[in-house]
mmCIF file of C-alpha atoms and ligand atoms in Angstrom:
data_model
loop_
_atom_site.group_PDB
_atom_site.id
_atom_site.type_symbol
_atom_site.label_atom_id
_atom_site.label_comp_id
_atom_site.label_asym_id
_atom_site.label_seq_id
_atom_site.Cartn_x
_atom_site.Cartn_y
_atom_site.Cartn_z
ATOM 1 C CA UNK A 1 33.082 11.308 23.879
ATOM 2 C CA UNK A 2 31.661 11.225 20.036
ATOM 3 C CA UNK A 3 27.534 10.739 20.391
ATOM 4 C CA UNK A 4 26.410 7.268 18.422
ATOM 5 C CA UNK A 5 25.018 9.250 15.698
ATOM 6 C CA UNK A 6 28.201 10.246 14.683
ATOM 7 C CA UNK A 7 30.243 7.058 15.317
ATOM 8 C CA UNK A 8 27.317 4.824 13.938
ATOM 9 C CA UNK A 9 26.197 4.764 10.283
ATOM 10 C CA UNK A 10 23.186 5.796 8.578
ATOM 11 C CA UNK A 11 20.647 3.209 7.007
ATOM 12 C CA UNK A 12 18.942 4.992 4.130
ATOM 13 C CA UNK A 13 15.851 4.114 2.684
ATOM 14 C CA UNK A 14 15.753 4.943 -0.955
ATOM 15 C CA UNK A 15 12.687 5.133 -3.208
ATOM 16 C CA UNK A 16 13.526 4.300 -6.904
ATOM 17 C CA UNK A 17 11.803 5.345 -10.054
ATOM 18 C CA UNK A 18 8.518 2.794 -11.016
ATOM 19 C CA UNK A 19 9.296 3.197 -14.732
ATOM 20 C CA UNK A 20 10.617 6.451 -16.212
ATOM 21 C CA UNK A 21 14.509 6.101 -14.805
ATOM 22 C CA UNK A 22 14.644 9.878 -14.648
ATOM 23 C CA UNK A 23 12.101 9.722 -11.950
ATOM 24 C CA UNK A 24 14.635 9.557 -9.298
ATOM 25 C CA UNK A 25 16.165 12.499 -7.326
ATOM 26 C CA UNK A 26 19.659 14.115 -6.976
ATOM 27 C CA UNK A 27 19.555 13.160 -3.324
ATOM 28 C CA UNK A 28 18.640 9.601 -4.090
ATOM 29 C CA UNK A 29 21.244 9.360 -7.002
ATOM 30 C CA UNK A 30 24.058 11.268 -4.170
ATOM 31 C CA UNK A 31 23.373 8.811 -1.314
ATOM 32 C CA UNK A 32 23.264 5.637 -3.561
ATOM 33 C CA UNK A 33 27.032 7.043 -5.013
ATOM 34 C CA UNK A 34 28.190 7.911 -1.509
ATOM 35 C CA UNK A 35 27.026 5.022 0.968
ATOM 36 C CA UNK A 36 29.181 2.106 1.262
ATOM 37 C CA UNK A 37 26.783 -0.913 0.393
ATOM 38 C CA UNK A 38 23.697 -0.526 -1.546
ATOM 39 C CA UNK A 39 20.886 -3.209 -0.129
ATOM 40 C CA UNK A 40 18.625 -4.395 -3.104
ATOM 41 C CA UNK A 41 15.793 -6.505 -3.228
ATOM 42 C CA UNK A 42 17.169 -8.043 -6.813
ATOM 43 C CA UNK A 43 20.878 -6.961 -7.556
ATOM 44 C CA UNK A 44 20.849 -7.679 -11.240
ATOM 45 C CA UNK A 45 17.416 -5.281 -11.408
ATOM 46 C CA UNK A 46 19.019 -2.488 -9.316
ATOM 47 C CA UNK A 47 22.427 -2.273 -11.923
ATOM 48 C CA UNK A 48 20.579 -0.865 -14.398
ATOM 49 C CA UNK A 49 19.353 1.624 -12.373
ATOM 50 C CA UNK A 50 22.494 2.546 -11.002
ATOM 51 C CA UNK A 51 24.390 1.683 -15.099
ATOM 52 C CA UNK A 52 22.285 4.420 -15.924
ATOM 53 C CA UNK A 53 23.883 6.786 -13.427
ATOM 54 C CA UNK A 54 27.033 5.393 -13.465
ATOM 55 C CA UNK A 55 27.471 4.316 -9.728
ATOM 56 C CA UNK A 56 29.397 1.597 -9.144
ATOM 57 C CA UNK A 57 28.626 0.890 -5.582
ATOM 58 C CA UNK A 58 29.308 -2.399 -3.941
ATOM 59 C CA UNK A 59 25.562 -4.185 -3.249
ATOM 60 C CA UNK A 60 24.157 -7.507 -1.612
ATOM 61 C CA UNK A 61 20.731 -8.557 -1.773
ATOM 62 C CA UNK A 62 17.917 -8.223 0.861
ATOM 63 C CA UNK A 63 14.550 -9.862 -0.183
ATOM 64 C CA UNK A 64 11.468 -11.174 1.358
ATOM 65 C CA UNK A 65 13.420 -14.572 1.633
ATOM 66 C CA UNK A 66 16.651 -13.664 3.801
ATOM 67 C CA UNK A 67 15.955 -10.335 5.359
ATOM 68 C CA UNK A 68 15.499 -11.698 9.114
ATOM 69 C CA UNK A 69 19.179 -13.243 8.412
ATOM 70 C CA UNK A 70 20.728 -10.171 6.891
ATOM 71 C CA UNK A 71 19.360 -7.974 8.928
ATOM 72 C CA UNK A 72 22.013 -8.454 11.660
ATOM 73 C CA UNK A 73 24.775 -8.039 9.223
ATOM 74 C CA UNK A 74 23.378 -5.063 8.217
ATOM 75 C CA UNK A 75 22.758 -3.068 11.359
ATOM 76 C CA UNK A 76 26.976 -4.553 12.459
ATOM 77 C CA UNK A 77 28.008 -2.258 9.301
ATOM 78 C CA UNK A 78 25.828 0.575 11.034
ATOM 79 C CA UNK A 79 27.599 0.141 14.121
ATOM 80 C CA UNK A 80 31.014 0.232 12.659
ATOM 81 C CA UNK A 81 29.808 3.403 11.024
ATOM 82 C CA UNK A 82 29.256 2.203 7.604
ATOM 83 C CA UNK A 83 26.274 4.195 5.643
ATOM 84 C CA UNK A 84 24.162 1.779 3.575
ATOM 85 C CA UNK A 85 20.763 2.239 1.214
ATOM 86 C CA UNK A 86 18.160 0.248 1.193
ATOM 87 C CA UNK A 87 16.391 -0.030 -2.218
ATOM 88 C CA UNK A 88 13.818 -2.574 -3.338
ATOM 89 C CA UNK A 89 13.091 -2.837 -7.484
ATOM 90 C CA UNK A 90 10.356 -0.024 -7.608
ATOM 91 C CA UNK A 91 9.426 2.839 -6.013
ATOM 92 C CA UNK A 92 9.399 3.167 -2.071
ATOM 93 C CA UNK A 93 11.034 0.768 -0.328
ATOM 94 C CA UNK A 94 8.608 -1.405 2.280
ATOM 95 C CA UNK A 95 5.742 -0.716 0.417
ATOM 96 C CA UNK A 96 4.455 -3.653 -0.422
ATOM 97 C CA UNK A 97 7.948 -4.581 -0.526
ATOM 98 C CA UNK A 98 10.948 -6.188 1.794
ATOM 99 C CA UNK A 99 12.435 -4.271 4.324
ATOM 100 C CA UNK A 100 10.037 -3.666 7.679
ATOM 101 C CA UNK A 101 12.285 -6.203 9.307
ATOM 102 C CA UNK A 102 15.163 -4.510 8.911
ATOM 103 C CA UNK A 103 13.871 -0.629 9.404
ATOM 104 C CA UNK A 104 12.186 -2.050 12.384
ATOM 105 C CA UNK A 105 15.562 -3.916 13.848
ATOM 106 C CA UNK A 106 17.950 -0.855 13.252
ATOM 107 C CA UNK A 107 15.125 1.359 14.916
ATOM 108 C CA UNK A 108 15.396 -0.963 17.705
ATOM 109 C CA UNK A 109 19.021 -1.284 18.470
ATOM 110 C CA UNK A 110 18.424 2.891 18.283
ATOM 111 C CA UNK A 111 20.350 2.879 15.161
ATOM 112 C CA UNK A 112 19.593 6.281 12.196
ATOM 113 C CA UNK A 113 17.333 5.177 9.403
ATOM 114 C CA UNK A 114 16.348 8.498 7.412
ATOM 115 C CA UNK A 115 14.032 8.589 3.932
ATOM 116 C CA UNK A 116 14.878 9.400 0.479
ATOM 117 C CA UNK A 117 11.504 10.083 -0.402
ATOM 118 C CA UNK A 118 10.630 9.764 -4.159
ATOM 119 C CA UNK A 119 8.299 7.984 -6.269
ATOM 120 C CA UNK A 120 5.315 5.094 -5.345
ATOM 121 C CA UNK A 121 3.043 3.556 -7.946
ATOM 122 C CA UNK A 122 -0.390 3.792 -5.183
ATOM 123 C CA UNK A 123 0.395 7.685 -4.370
ATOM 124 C CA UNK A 124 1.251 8.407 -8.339
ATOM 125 C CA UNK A 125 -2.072 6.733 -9.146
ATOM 126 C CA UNK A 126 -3.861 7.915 -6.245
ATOM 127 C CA UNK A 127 -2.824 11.885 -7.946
ATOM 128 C CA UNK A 128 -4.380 11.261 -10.875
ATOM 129 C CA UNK A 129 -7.440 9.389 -10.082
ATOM 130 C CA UNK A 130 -10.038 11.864 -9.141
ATOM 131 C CA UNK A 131 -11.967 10.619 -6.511
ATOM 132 C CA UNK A 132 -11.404 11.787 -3.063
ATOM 133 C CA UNK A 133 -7.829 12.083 -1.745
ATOM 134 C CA UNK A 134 -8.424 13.759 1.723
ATOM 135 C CA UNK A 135 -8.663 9.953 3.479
ATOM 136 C CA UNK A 136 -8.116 6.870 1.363
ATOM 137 C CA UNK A 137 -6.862 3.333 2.687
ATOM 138 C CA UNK A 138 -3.576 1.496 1.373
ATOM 139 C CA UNK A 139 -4.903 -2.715 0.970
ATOM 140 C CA UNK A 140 -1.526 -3.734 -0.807
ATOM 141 C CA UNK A 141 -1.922 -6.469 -3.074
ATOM 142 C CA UNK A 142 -5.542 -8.240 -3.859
ATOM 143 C CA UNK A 143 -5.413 -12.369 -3.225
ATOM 144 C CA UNK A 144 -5.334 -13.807 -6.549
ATOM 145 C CA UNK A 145 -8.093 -16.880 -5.683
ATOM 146 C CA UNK A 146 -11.388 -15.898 -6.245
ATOM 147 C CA UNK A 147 -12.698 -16.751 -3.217
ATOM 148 C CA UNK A 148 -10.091 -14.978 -1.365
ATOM 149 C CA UNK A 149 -10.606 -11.945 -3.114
ATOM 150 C CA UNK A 150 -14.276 -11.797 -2.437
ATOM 151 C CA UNK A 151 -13.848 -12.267 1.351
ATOM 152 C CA UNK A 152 -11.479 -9.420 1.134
ATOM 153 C CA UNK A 153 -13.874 -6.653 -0.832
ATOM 154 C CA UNK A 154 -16.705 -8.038 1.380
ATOM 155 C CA UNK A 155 -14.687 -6.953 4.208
ATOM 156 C CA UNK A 156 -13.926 -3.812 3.002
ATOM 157 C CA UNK A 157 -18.183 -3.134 1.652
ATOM 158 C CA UNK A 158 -18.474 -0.292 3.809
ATOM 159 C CA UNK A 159 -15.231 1.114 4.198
ATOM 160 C CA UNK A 160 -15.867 4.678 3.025
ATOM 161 C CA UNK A 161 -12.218 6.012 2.880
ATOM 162 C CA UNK A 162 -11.080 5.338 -1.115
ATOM 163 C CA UNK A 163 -9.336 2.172 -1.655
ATOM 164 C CA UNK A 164 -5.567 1.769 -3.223
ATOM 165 C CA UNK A 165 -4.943 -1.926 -3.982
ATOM 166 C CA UNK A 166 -1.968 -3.314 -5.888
ATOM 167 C CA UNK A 167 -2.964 -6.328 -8.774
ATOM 168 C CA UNK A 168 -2.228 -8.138 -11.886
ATOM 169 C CA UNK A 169 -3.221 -6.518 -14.862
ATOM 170 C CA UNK A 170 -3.764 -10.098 -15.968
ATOM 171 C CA UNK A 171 -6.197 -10.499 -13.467
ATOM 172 C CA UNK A 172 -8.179 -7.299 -13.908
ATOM 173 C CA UNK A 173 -11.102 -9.160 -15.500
ATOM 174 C CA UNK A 174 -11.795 -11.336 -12.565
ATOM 175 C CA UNK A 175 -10.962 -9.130 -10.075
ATOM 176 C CA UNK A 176 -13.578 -6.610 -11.585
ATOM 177 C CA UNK A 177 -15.945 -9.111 -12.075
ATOM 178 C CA UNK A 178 -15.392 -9.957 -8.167
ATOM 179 C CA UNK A 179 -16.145 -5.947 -7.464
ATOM 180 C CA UNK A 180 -19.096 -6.038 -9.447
ATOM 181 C CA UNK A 181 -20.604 -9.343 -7.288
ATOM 182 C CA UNK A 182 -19.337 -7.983 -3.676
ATOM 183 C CA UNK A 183 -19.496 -4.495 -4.250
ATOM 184 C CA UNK A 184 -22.109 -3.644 -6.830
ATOM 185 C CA UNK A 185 -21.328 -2.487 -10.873
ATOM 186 C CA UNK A 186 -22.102 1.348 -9.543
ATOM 187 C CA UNK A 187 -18.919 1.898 -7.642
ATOM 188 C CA UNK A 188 -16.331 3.979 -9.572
ATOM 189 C CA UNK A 189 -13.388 2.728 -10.310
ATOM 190 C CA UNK A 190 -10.035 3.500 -11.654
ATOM 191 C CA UNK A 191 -7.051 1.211 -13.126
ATOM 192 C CA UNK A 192 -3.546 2.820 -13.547
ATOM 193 C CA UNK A 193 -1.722 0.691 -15.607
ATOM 194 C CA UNK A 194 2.095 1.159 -16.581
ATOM 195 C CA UNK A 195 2.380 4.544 -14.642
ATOM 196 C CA UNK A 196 5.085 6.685 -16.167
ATOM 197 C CA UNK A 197 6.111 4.042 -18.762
ATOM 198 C CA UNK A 198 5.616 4.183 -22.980
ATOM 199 C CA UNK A 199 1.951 2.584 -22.016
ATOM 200 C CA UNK A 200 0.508 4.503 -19.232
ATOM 201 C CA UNK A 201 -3.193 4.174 -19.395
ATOM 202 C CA UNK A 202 -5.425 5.781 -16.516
ATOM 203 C CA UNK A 203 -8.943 4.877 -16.577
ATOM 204 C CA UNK A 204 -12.415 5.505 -14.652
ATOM 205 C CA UNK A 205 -15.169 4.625 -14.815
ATOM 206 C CA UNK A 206 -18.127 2.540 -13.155
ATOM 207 C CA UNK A 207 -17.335 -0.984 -12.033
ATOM 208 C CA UNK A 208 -19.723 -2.832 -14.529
ATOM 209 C CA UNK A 209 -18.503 -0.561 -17.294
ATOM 210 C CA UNK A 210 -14.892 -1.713 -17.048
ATOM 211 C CA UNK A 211 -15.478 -4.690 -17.158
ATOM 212 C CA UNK A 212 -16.542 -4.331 -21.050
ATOM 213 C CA UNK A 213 -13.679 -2.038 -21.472
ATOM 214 C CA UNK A 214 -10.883 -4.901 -20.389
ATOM 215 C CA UNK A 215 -12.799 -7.556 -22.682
ATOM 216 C CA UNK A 216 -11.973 -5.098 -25.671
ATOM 217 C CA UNK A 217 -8.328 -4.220 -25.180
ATOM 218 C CA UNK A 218 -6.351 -7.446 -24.545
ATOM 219 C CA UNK A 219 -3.251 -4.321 -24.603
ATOM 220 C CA UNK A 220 -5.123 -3.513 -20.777
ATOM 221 C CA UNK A 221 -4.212 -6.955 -19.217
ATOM 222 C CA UNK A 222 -0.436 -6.369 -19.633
ATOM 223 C CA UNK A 223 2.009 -5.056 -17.233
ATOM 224 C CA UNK A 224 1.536 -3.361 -13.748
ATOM 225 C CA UNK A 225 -1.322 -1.630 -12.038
ATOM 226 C CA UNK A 226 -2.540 0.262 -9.423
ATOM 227 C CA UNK A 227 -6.735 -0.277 -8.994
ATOM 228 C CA UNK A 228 -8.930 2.259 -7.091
ATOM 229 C CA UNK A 229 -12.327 1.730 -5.550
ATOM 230 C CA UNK A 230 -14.928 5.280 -4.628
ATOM 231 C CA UNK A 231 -15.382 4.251 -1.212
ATOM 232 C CA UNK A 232 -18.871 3.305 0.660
ATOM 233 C CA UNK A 233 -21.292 6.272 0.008
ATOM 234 C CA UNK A 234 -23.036 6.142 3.163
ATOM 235 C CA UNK A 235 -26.649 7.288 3.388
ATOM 236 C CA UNK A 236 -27.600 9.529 6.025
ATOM 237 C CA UNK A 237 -30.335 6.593 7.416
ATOM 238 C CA UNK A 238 -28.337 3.852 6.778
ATOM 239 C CA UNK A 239 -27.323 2.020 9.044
ATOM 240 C CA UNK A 240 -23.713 0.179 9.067
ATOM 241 C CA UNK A 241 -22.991 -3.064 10.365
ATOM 242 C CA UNK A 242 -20.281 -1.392 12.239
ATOM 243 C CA UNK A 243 -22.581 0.505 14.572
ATOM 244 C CA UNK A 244 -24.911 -2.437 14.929
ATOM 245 C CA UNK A 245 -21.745 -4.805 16.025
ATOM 246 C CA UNK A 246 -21.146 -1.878 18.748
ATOM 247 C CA UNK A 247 -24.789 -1.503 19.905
ATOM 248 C CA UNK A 248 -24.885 -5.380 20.692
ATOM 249 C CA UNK A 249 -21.612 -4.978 22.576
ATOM 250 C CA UNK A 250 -23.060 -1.979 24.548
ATOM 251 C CA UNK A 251 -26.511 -3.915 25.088
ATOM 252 C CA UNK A 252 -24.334 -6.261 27.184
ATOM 253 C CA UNK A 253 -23.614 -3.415 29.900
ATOM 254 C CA UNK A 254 -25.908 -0.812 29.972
ATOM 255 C CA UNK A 255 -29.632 0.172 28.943
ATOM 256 C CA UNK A 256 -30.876 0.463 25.531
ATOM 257 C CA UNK A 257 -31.245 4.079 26.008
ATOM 258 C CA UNK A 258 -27.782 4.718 26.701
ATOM 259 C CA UNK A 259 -26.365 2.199 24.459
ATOM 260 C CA UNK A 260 -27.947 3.933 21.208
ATOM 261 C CA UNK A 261 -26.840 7.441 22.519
ATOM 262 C CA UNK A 262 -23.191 5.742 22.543
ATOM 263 C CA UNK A 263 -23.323 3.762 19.516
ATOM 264 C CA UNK A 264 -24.964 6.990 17.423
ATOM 265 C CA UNK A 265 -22.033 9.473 18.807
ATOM 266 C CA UNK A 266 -19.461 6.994 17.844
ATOM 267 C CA UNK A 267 -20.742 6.144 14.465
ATOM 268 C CA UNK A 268 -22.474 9.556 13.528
ATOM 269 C CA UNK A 269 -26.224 7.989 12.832
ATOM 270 C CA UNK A 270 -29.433 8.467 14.241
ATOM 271 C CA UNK A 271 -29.889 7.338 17.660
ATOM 272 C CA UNK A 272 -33.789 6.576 17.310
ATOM 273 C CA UNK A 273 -32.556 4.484 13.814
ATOM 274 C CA UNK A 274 -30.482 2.389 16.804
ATOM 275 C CA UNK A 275 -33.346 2.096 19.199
ATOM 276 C CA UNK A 276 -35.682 0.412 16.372
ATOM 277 C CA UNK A 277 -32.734 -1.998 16.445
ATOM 278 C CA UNK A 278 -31.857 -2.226 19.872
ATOM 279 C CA UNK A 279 -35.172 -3.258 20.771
ATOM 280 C CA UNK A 280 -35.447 -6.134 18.127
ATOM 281 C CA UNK A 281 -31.948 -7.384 19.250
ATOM 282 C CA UNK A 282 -33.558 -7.699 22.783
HETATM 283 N N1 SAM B 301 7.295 -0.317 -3.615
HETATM 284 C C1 SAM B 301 6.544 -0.088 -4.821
HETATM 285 C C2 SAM B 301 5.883 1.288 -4.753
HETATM 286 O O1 SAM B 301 6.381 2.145 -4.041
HETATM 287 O O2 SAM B 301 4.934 1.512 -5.453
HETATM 288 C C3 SAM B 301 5.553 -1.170 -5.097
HETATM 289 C C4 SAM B 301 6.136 -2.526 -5.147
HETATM 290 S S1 SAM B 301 4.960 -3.773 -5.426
HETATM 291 C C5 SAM B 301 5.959 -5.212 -5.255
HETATM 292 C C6 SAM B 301 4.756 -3.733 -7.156
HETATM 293 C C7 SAM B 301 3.326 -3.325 -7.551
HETATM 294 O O3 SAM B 301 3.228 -1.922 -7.590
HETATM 295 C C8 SAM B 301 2.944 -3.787 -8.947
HETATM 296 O O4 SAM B 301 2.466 -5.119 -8.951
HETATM 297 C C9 SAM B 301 1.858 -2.810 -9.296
HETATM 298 O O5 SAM B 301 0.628 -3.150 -8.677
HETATM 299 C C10 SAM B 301 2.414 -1.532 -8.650
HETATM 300 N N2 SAM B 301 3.243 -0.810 -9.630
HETATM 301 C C11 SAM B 301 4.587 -0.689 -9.632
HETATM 302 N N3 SAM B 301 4.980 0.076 -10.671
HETATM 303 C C12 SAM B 301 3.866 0.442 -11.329
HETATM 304 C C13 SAM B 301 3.621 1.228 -12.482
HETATM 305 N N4 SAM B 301 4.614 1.778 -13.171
HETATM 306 N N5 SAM B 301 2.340 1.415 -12.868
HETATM 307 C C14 SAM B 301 1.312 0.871 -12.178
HETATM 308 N N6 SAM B 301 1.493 0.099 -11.091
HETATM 309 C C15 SAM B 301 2.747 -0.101 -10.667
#
């Protein structure tokens, strides 16, 4: 008896170039000529991807709006052994783009899903930004309200990983000017507009300083970007609201002395720092 990975198909998720159409690879441009549907996010965006490599594959689209209905469809082609792609209109497929649904469906029903790894606009601007690449935190797209937007960088104040959000260059100005009020004007920053395209503009530089830089160029508020924020610089007596949130949680169940010893192993600060606090929160 044949094992289901040979009598079921493969679903293959394909990253696409985010610009320059030569950024794709020959594994990418072999599987989208060999499978036997092509998934895309936007059908008529995808042809000229695959016009320019001369693949003439059958496709059907898959976007945010249907993908809980096709998603059945999909993984019956799988089962009658049908390979298929999954491609979304730039770059990696389920970042910040459709398909989770579906990967997570076909992973369920124990069906193969395999990458095509290639490019994504936060990694490509994340390699050429300069600040600190060892840890850094994937936000997807900013809200584009305000208010929304302030509650989300307030969130993040002390995060201390570096910070890949998606946005509109269109919005840059407020959305900088938001960083500047929730943040401060000191934090670094770095916008990475129109990666790998005729336009391609990286820049760094401190939050307040940008701002001036956008009002001068209306050329920066066109197109796509990628927008990087230094994390949290955290001072070696500082004290985050993080590891006061845990200390009142440990007050509840044990003595102060403990609780700081906890708190200061799990946070890395200074456990007399915590008992100054500990005993005013009694
Ligand atoms: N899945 C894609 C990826 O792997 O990067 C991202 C899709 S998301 C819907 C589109 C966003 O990615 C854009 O709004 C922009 O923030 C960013 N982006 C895509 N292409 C870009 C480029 N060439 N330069 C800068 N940012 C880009």
């Amino acid at each position: 008896m044949k094992d289901k990975a040979e009598v079921f198909g493969t679903l293959y998720i394909v990253a696409t170039p985010i610009g320059n159409l030569t950024d794709i690879s020959q594994r990418a441009i072999n599987t989208l000529s060999d499978v036997d549907v092509i998934a895309c996010e936007d059908t008529r965006h995808t042809k000229r991807l695959l016009d320019a490599y001369s693949i003439t594959n059958k496709t059907i689209s898959l976007h945010d709006h249907n993908e809980r209905q096709k998603q059945e469809y999909i993984a019956s082609l799988l089962q009658e052994g049908k390979n298929i792609a999954l491609v979304s209109d730039a770059g990696t497929p389920l970042i910040s783009d459709p398909g989770f649904h579906l990967v997570r469906y076909c992973r369920e029903l124990g069906l193969n899903v395999s990458p095509i790894p290639g490019a994504c606009a936060a990694i490509a601007a994340l390699s050429v930004a300069g600040l600190p690449t060892d840890r850094f935190s994937f936000e997807g797209f900013l809200p584009s309200k305000s208010g929304a937007r302030q509650s989300v960088l307030t969130a993040l104040a002390f995060e201390t990983r570096t910070m890949v959000f998606y946005d509109a260059p269109r919005r840059a100005i407020d959305t900088v000017t938001d960083i500047v009020e929730v943040l401060g004007g000191d934090r670094d920053i770095v916008i990475a507009r129109e990666l790998t395209k005729t336009f391609e503009t990286v820049y760094s530089d401190k939050a307040e300083n940008i701002l001036a830089w956008l009002a001068q160029d209306p050329n920066q508020l066109k197109g796509e970007m990628v927008l990087i924020i230094e994390g949290h610089k955290a001072d070696a007596n500082e004290i985050l609201p993080q590891a006061i949130s845990t200390l009142k949680l440990l007050l509840t169940e044990m003595k102060p002395k403990k609780a700081c010893a906890i708190a200061a192993e799990i946070h890395g600060v200074k456990k007399n720092a915590l008992y100054d606090i500990a005993l005013s929160l009694k």
